[in-house]
Amino acid sequence: MLAPMTAYVCPRCRIRAAADALTWCCPQCRGPWDLEFASAPVSLTSLASRVNSLWRYEEVLPLATSLPHVSLGEGRTPLVPLGDGVSAKLDFLMPTLSFKDRGAVMLAELARRLEPRLVVADSSGNAGTAVAAYCARAGLPCAVYVPEGTSAKKVEQIRAHGARLTVVPGNRDATARAAQEAAGEPGVFYASHVFNPHFLHGTKTYVYELWEDGGGRLPDRIVVPVGNGTLLLGAALALDELAGHGLIDRRPELVAVQAEAVSPLAAAFRAGAEDLAGDAPARPTLAEGIAIPHPPRAAQILRAVRANGGTFLTVTEDQIRAAQTDLARGGLFVETTGVACWAAVRAAPPRPGTTVLPLCGAGAKTGSAQRD
């Protein structure tokens, strides 16, 4: 059913499980899975004739073993220059208006093959929307859990795709706990963008697209927003694969951005810690999509940033507001979480070389920070 030589493995306990099982976490430490998967090198010259979605990178996707796949034409988003060597990759042009489609399509394809009685997801909005949309495309019943205070426009979008929506009192952690309780029921597939590594193998296509569009070269630095770290960890996977296959001669810096109001990873990085050290302060922030006080893959995120010569940057609420306005005045209306990287780059001293950052979600999902 699944690609040969794929299995779940706990990065901490080294416990393994079949990748076609509904077991969503390590039974010993309750942590997220990694995926044992051997990718093959992608031939740059072969890509021009391939399908115009992320499934074009079939050598590196663990579910690209048979056709047809679930797809809404995701991927292949454009790069737009912002000036001074900085370009933005417009992932808010994805089918559900956020980069989460890159991972959600993988989870929906996996669920389609496993045929569960129900797919469950939890989210602050965008991941739940993406899972709901791709489950609708695949004809799968879906339930999505979101925290109270989730943008009304995201809630409307989830419901429009036919998912059963549950609004959970409390914060993002409470929402995850509610979904995980539901995921423990028989026949339920937990389409977790945090715990299921297939999601990360979808988000790594972000870097493969940069590599393809650059003619086999990558920018000097890749800046990404980090809450649960799914885009950053996918980018790190891609860099490992491209370097391992000899397809790049250098690794770009991998720079992580958090909102100053909720920045546990930045605090741990600056302290030289290998994992989160206690509870970092958490305050309300416009960047709701990265307001994650206890990311389950924290240790992996910190390792990935260090391994790729990167660092953490944080941005204030005023910087987020100003960055959203600045982009909108240039024709790009992006949600407040999605402008965090541009806010960080604007505030940092200019650096030589090229930088790419993602604009992750459409402004239509949350509206303007000036009115919030």
Short mmCIF file of C-alpha atoms in Angstrom, two decimals:
data_model
loop_
_atom_site.label_atom_id
_atom_site.label_comp_id
_atom_site.label_asym_id
_atom_site.label_seq_id
_atom_site.Cartn_x
_atom_site.Cartn_y
_atom_site.Cartn_z
CA MET A 1 0.00 0.00 0.00
CA LEU A 2 2.76 2.44 0.95
CA ALA A 3 6.18 2.97 -0.57
CA PRO A 4 8.79 0.32 0.19
CA MET A 5 11.06 0.92 3.18
CA THR A 6 8.77 3.40 4.92
CA ALA A 7 8.09 3.07 8.62
CA TYR A 8 7.45 5.36 11.54
CA VAL A 9 10.27 5.70 14.04
CA CYS A 10 10.40 7.69 17.26
CA PRO A 11 13.45 9.99 17.15
CA ARG A 12 13.76 9.75 20.94
CA CYS A 13 12.97 6.12 21.81
CA ARG A 14 13.80 4.51 18.41
CA ILE A 15 10.55 2.54 18.60
CA ARG A 16 9.21 1.68 15.16
CA ALA A 17 5.71 1.17 13.76
CA ALA A 18 4.29 0.35 10.35
CA ALA A 19 3.53 3.46 8.29
CA ASP A 20 0.14 2.01 7.35
CA ALA A 21 -0.94 1.86 11.01
CA LEU A 22 -3.26 4.36 12.68
CA THR A 23 -0.83 4.74 15.59
CA TRP A 24 -0.31 8.50 15.68
CA CYS A 25 2.47 8.81 18.27
CA CYS A 26 5.21 6.85 19.99
CA PRO A 27 3.50 4.54 22.51
CA GLN A 28 6.34 5.03 25.00
CA CYS A 29 7.11 8.78 25.10
CA ARG A 30 3.93 10.00 23.30
CA GLY A 31 6.12 12.06 21.00
CA PRO A 32 5.77 12.61 17.23
CA TRP A 33 6.99 10.14 14.63
CA ASP A 34 9.71 10.54 12.05
CA LEU A 35 9.57 8.57 8.80
CA GLU A 36 12.15 6.09 7.63
CA PHE A 37 12.19 6.82 3.93
CA ALA A 38 14.96 6.70 1.35
CA SER A 39 14.50 9.38 -1.30
CA ALA A 40 16.13 9.26 -4.73
CA PRO A 41 17.77 12.17 -6.58
CA VAL A 42 15.50 14.35 -8.70
CA SER A 43 16.58 14.99 -12.28
CA LEU A 44 16.26 18.73 -12.89
CA THR A 45 15.95 18.28 -16.65
CA SER A 46 13.04 15.84 -16.31
CA LEU A 47 10.80 18.21 -14.37
CA ALA A 48 9.59 20.32 -17.32
CA SER A 49 7.35 17.53 -18.60
CA ARG A 50 5.85 16.54 -15.26
CA VAL A 51 2.51 17.25 -13.58
CA ASN A 52 2.20 20.86 -12.41
CA SER A 53 1.76 20.14 -8.70
CA LEU A 54 4.02 19.04 -5.87
CA TRP A 55 3.56 15.43 -7.02
CA ARG A 56 6.12 16.29 -9.73
CA TYR A 57 8.83 15.52 -7.15
CA GLU A 58 7.94 11.85 -7.09
CA GLU A 59 11.43 10.63 -6.21
CA VAL A 60 11.28 12.33 -2.81
CA LEU A 61 7.65 11.81 -1.79
CA PRO A 62 6.88 8.66 0.22
CA LEU A 63 3.37 8.26 -1.24
CA ALA A 64 4.22 8.87 -4.92
CA THR A 65 3.92 5.20 -5.82
CA SER A 66 0.70 5.01 -7.80
CA LEU A 67 -1.69 7.29 -9.67
CA PRO A 68 -4.01 9.10 -9.41
CA HIS A 69 -3.17 11.04 -6.26
CA VAL A 70 -5.34 13.41 -4.27
CA SER A 71 -4.58 16.88 -5.60
CA LEU A 72 -6.00 20.38 -5.96
CA GLY A 73 -3.09 21.61 -8.08
CA GLU A 74 -1.06 22.67 -5.04
CA GLY A 75 2.50 23.92 -5.29
CA ARG A 76 4.51 25.76 -7.95
CA THR A 77 3.90 29.14 -6.30
CA PRO A 78 5.68 32.19 -7.76
CA LEU A 79 8.60 34.20 -6.44
CA VAL A 80 8.21 37.99 -6.32
CA PRO A 81 11.15 40.34 -5.59
CA LEU A 82 10.69 42.67 -2.60
CA GLY A 83 13.97 44.53 -3.05
CA ASP A 84 17.55 44.41 -1.71
CA GLY A 85 18.01 40.77 -2.68
CA VAL A 86 14.86 39.61 -0.85
CA SER A 87 12.15 37.64 -2.65
CA ALA A 88 8.83 36.33 -1.38
CA LYS A 89 7.37 32.96 -2.33
CA LEU A 90 3.62 33.43 -2.57
CA ASP A 91 2.32 30.35 -0.82
CA PHE A 92 -0.89 32.19 0.03
CA LEU A 93 -1.86 31.42 -3.58
CA MET A 94 -2.36 27.75 -2.68
CA PRO A 95 -5.86 26.25 -3.14
CA THR A 96 -6.88 26.91 0.49
CA LEU A 97 -4.82 30.12 0.67
CA SER A 98 -1.97 28.88 2.85
CA PHE A 99 1.23 26.82 2.68
CA LYS A 100 -0.42 24.10 4.79
CA ASP A 101 -1.76 22.57 1.55
CA ARG A 102 1.74 21.18 0.95
CA GLY A 103 1.42 18.85 3.92
CA ALA A 104 -2.35 18.37 3.96
CA VAL A 105 -2.35 16.79 0.51
CA MET A 106 0.06 14.14 1.80
CA LEU A 107 -2.09 13.40 4.85
CA ALA A 108 -5.23 13.14 2.71
CA GLU A 109 -3.48 10.80 0.28
CA LEU A 110 -2.33 8.62 3.17
CA ALA A 111 -5.83 8.61 4.68
CA ARG A 112 -7.36 7.73 1.30
CA ARG A 113 -5.20 4.61 1.19
CA LEU A 114 -5.83 3.66 4.83
CA GLU A 115 -9.64 4.13 4.55
CA PRO A 116 -10.40 5.21 8.15
CA ARG A 117 -13.95 5.81 9.30
CA LEU A 118 -13.00 9.39 10.26
CA VAL A 119 -10.13 11.84 9.78
CA VAL A 120 -9.43 14.15 12.73
CA ALA A 121 -7.28 17.31 12.73
CA ASP A 122 -6.55 20.14 15.15
CA SER A 123 -5.39 23.58 14.14
CA SER A 124 -5.38 27.28 14.82
CA GLY A 125 -7.06 27.56 11.43
CA ASN A 126 -4.97 27.07 8.31
CA ALA A 127 -3.95 23.43 8.77
CA GLY A 128 -7.52 22.50 9.68
CA THR A 129 -8.81 24.30 6.61
CA ALA A 130 -6.32 22.48 4.39
CA VAL A 131 -7.09 19.05 5.85
CA ALA A 132 -10.84 19.71 5.51
CA ALA A 133 -10.44 20.72 1.86
CA TYR A 134 -8.28 17.75 0.86
CA CYS A 135 -10.52 15.31 2.73
CA ALA A 136 -13.44 16.75 0.80
CA ARG A 137 -11.48 16.20 -2.41
CA ALA A 138 -10.73 12.62 -1.39
CA GLY A 139 -14.29 11.90 -0.21
CA LEU A 140 -13.24 11.33 3.41
CA PRO A 141 -15.29 12.26 6.51
CA CYS A 142 -13.42 14.85 8.54
CA ALA A 143 -13.62 16.51 11.97
CA VAL A 144 -11.56 19.59 12.82
CA TYR A 145 -10.86 20.99 16.28
CA VAL A 146 -9.93 24.68 16.65
CA PRO A 147 -9.35 26.90 19.71
CA GLU A 148 -11.81 29.58 20.71
CA GLY A 149 -10.88 32.87 19.14
CA THR A 150 -9.97 31.31 15.79
CA SER A 151 -10.60 33.72 12.93
CA ALA A 152 -14.26 33.63 11.90
CA LYS A 153 -13.19 33.50 8.26
CA LYS A 154 -11.12 30.36 8.85
CA VAL A 155 -14.01 28.76 10.73
CA GLU A 156 -16.31 29.57 7.83
CA GLN A 157 -13.86 28.03 5.37
CA ILE A 158 -13.54 24.79 7.38
CA ARG A 159 -17.32 24.42 7.56
CA ALA A 160 -17.69 25.19 3.86
CA HIS A 161 -15.55 22.14 3.05
CA GLY A 162 -18.02 19.95 4.95
CA ALA A 163 -15.90 19.16 8.01
CA ARG A 164 -17.47 18.75 11.43
CA LEU A 165 -16.10 21.64 13.45
CA THR A 166 -15.52 21.66 17.21
CA VAL A 167 -14.47 24.91 18.91
CA VAL A 168 -12.47 24.04 22.03
CA PRO A 169 -12.47 26.36 25.07
CA GLY A 170 -8.93 27.34 25.95
CA ASN A 171 -5.70 27.66 24.04
CA ARG A 172 -3.94 25.77 21.25
CA ASP A 173 -2.62 23.10 23.64
CA ALA A 174 -6.16 22.36 24.88
CA THR A 175 -7.29 21.99 21.28
CA ALA A 176 -4.55 19.45 20.55
CA ARG A 177 -5.50 17.44 23.63
CA ALA A 178 -9.16 17.31 22.55
CA ALA A 179 -8.25 16.11 19.06
CA GLN A 180 -5.84 13.51 20.41
CA GLU A 181 -8.55 12.12 22.66
CA ALA A 182 -10.80 11.72 19.61
CA ALA A 183 -7.88 10.20 17.68
CA GLY A 184 -7.73 7.39 20.24
CA GLU A 185 -11.07 5.99 19.05
CA PRO A 186 -11.01 2.90 16.77
CA GLY A 187 -10.79 3.56 13.05
CA VAL A 188 -9.77 7.22 13.39
CA PHE A 189 -6.84 8.68 11.46
CA TYR A 190 -5.20 11.63 13.18
CA ALA A 191 -4.19 13.98 10.36
CA SER A 192 -1.79 15.86 12.58
CA HIS A 193 0.49 18.34 10.87
CA VAL A 194 2.73 18.07 13.94
CA PHE A 195 2.82 14.36 14.80
CA ASN A 196 2.56 12.75 11.35
CA PRO A 197 5.85 13.08 9.40
CA HIS A 198 4.14 12.73 6.01
CA PHE A 199 3.16 16.38 6.47
CA LEU A 200 6.83 17.37 6.66
CA HIS A 201 7.58 15.44 3.48
CA GLY A 202 4.94 17.61 1.82
CA THR A 203 6.29 20.90 3.13
CA LYS A 204 9.80 20.04 1.93
CA THR A 205 8.54 20.68 -1.62
CA TYR A 206 8.79 24.38 -0.76
CA VAL A 207 12.59 24.07 -1.02
CA TYR A 208 12.47 21.74 -4.02
CA GLU A 209 10.53 24.43 -5.87
CA LEU A 210 13.14 27.03 -4.94
CA TRP A 211 15.83 24.64 -6.18
CA GLU A 212 13.99 23.97 -9.44
CA ASP A 213 13.20 27.63 -10.11
CA GLY A 214 16.81 28.53 -9.33
CA GLY A 215 18.10 26.11 -11.96
CA GLY A 216 19.63 23.85 -9.31
CA ARG A 217 20.72 26.64 -6.97
CA LEU A 218 19.25 27.91 -3.71
CA PRO A 219 19.26 31.39 -2.14
CA ASP A 220 21.85 32.31 0.47
CA ARG A 221 19.27 32.18 3.24
CA ILE A 222 15.77 30.83 3.70
CA VAL A 223 13.66 32.61 6.33
CA VAL A 224 10.57 30.83 7.68
CA PRO A 225 8.01 31.47 10.43
CA VAL A 226 8.07 28.91 13.23
CA GLY A 227 5.37 27.78 15.63
CA ASN A 228 5.21 24.01 15.39
CA GLY A 229 8.01 24.22 12.84
CA THR A 230 6.43 22.19 10.03
CA LEU A 231 7.75 24.38 7.21
CA LEU A 232 11.19 24.70 8.77
CA LEU A 233 11.53 20.96 9.37
CA GLY A 234 10.35 20.22 5.85
CA ALA A 235 12.92 22.68 4.53
CA ALA A 236 15.62 20.95 6.59
CA LEU A 237 14.58 17.56 5.17
CA ALA A 238 14.89 18.93 1.65
CA LEU A 239 18.32 20.42 2.34
CA ASP A 240 19.53 17.09 3.75
CA GLU A 241 18.27 15.25 0.67
CA LEU A 242 19.59 17.73 -1.88
CA ALA A 243 23.00 17.81 -0.19
CA GLY A 244 23.05 14.03 0.27
CA HIS A 245 22.40 13.47 -3.43
CA GLY A 246 25.01 16.03 -4.46
CA LEU A 247 22.41 18.34 -6.00
CA ILE A 248 23.58 21.47 -4.14
CA ASP A 249 27.12 22.55 -3.35
CA ARG A 250 26.24 24.62 -0.27
CA ARG A 251 23.45 24.87 2.26
CA PRO A 252 21.60 28.15 2.73
CA GLU A 253 21.19 29.56 6.22
CA LEU A 254 17.88 28.46 7.74
CA VAL A 255 16.51 31.39 9.75
CA ALA A 256 13.49 30.95 12.05
CA VAL A 257 11.09 33.74 13.00
CA GLN A 258 8.79 33.87 16.02
CA ALA A 259 6.50 36.52 17.45
CA GLU A 260 8.16 38.12 20.45
CA ALA A 261 4.95 37.51 22.41
CA VAL A 262 5.23 33.72 22.02
CA SER A 263 8.85 32.77 21.40
CA PRO A 264 9.83 29.67 23.40
CA LEU A 265 12.13 28.35 20.68
CA ALA A 266 13.96 31.64 20.27
CA ALA A 267 14.51 31.76 24.02
CA ALA A 268 15.86 28.20 24.08
CA PHE A 269 18.13 28.89 21.10
CA ARG A 270 19.59 32.00 22.70
CA ALA A 271 20.16 30.08 25.93
CA GLY A 272 22.08 27.38 24.04
CA ALA A 273 19.51 24.77 25.08
CA GLU A 274 18.83 21.59 23.10
CA ASP A 275 15.14 21.58 24.03
CA LEU A 276 12.61 23.86 25.68
CA ALA A 277 13.67 24.79 29.18
CA GLY A 278 10.54 25.39 31.27
CA ASP A 279 7.70 27.69 30.30
CA ALA A 280 8.55 30.79 28.30
CA PRO A 281 6.21 33.79 28.63
CA ALA A 282 3.25 33.74 26.24
CA ARG A 283 1.10 36.75 25.49
CA PRO A 284 -1.59 37.45 22.87
CA THR A 285 -0.21 38.02 19.39
CA LEU A 286 -1.45 38.91 15.93
CA ALA A 287 0.63 36.00 14.63
CA GLU A 288 -1.88 33.41 15.86
CA GLY A 289 -0.63 30.70 13.52
CA ILE A 290 2.77 30.54 15.22
CA ALA A 291 1.62 31.16 18.79
CA ILE A 292 2.67 27.70 19.99
CA PRO A 293 4.00 27.66 23.57
CA HIS A 294 5.00 23.96 23.63
CA PRO A 295 5.92 22.69 20.14
CA PRO A 296 6.31 18.88 20.31
CA ARG A 297 9.22 18.91 17.83
CA ALA A 298 11.14 21.64 19.65
CA ALA A 299 14.42 19.71 19.91
CA GLN A 300 14.33 18.85 16.21
CA ILE A 301 13.65 22.47 15.28
CA LEU A 302 16.58 23.74 17.33
CA ARG A 303 18.90 21.13 15.81
CA ALA A 304 17.79 21.96 12.28
CA VAL A 305 18.45 25.68 12.67
CA ARG A 306 21.90 25.06 14.13
CA ALA A 307 22.79 22.39 11.55
CA ASN A 308 22.02 24.82 8.75
CA GLY A 309 23.95 27.79 10.14
CA GLY A 310 20.82 29.71 11.04
CA THR A 311 19.44 31.71 13.91
CA PHE A 312 16.16 32.86 15.46
CA LEU A 313 14.64 36.31 15.02
CA THR A 314 11.64 37.71 16.88
CA VAL A 315 9.20 40.45 15.90
CA THR A 316 6.97 42.77 17.91
CA GLU A 317 3.27 43.38 17.36
CA ASP A 318 4.02 46.86 15.99
CA GLN A 319 6.49 45.35 13.50
CA ILE A 320 3.86 42.82 12.40
CA ARG A 321 1.29 45.58 11.83
CA ALA A 322 3.77 47.69 9.88
CA ALA A 323 4.90 44.75 7.75
CA GLN A 324 1.34 43.82 6.80
CA THR A 325 0.60 47.40 5.76
CA ASP A 326 3.87 47.65 3.84
CA LEU A 327 3.16 44.49 1.85
CA ALA A 328 -0.44 45.50 1.19
CA ARG A 329 0.70 48.86 -0.16
CA GLY A 330 2.81 46.87 -2.60
CA GLY A 331 -0.13 44.73 -3.71
CA LEU A 332 0.29 41.71 -1.39
CA PHE A 333 -2.42 41.33 1.26
CA VAL A 334 -1.14 38.67 3.64
CA GLU A 335 -2.49 37.48 6.98
CA THR A 336 -0.73 38.65 10.11
CA THR A 337 1.06 35.37 10.79
CA GLY A 338 2.26 35.29 7.20
CA VAL A 339 3.99 38.67 7.39
CA ALA A 340 6.22 37.77 10.36
CA CYS A 341 9.21 36.94 8.17
CA TRP A 342 8.97 40.18 6.22
CA ALA A 343 8.72 42.04 9.54
CA ALA A 344 11.92 40.33 10.72
CA VAL A 345 13.84 40.97 7.50
CA ARG A 346 12.75 44.64 7.44
CA ALA A 347 13.97 45.12 11.01
CA ALA A 348 17.32 43.37 10.55
CA PRO A 349 20.43 45.08 9.17
CA PRO A 350 20.83 44.52 5.39
CA ARG A 351 22.94 41.50 4.46
CA PRO A 352 24.70 40.59 1.23
CA GLY A 353 23.37 37.75 -0.87
CA THR A 354 19.87 36.54 -1.59
CA THR A 355 17.03 35.82 0.83
CA VAL A 356 13.71 34.07 0.26
CA LEU A 357 10.80 34.19 2.68
CA PRO A 358 7.29 32.76 2.41
CA LEU A 359 4.06 34.72 2.47
CA CYS A 360 2.16 31.85 4.05
CA GLY A 361 -1.49 32.85 4.30
CA ALA A 362 -3.90 35.20 2.56
CA GLY A 363 -5.05 38.38 4.29
CA ALA A 364 -8.63 37.44 3.50
CA LYS A 365 -8.36 34.78 6.21
CA THR A 366 -7.91 37.25 9.08
CA GLY A 367 -8.29 40.78 7.76
CA SER A 368 -6.09 43.74 8.63
CA ALA A 369 -4.08 44.02 11.82
CA GLN A 370 -5.01 47.69 11.89
CA ARG A 371 -8.63 46.72 12.64
CA ASP A 372 -7.90 43.91 15.12
#
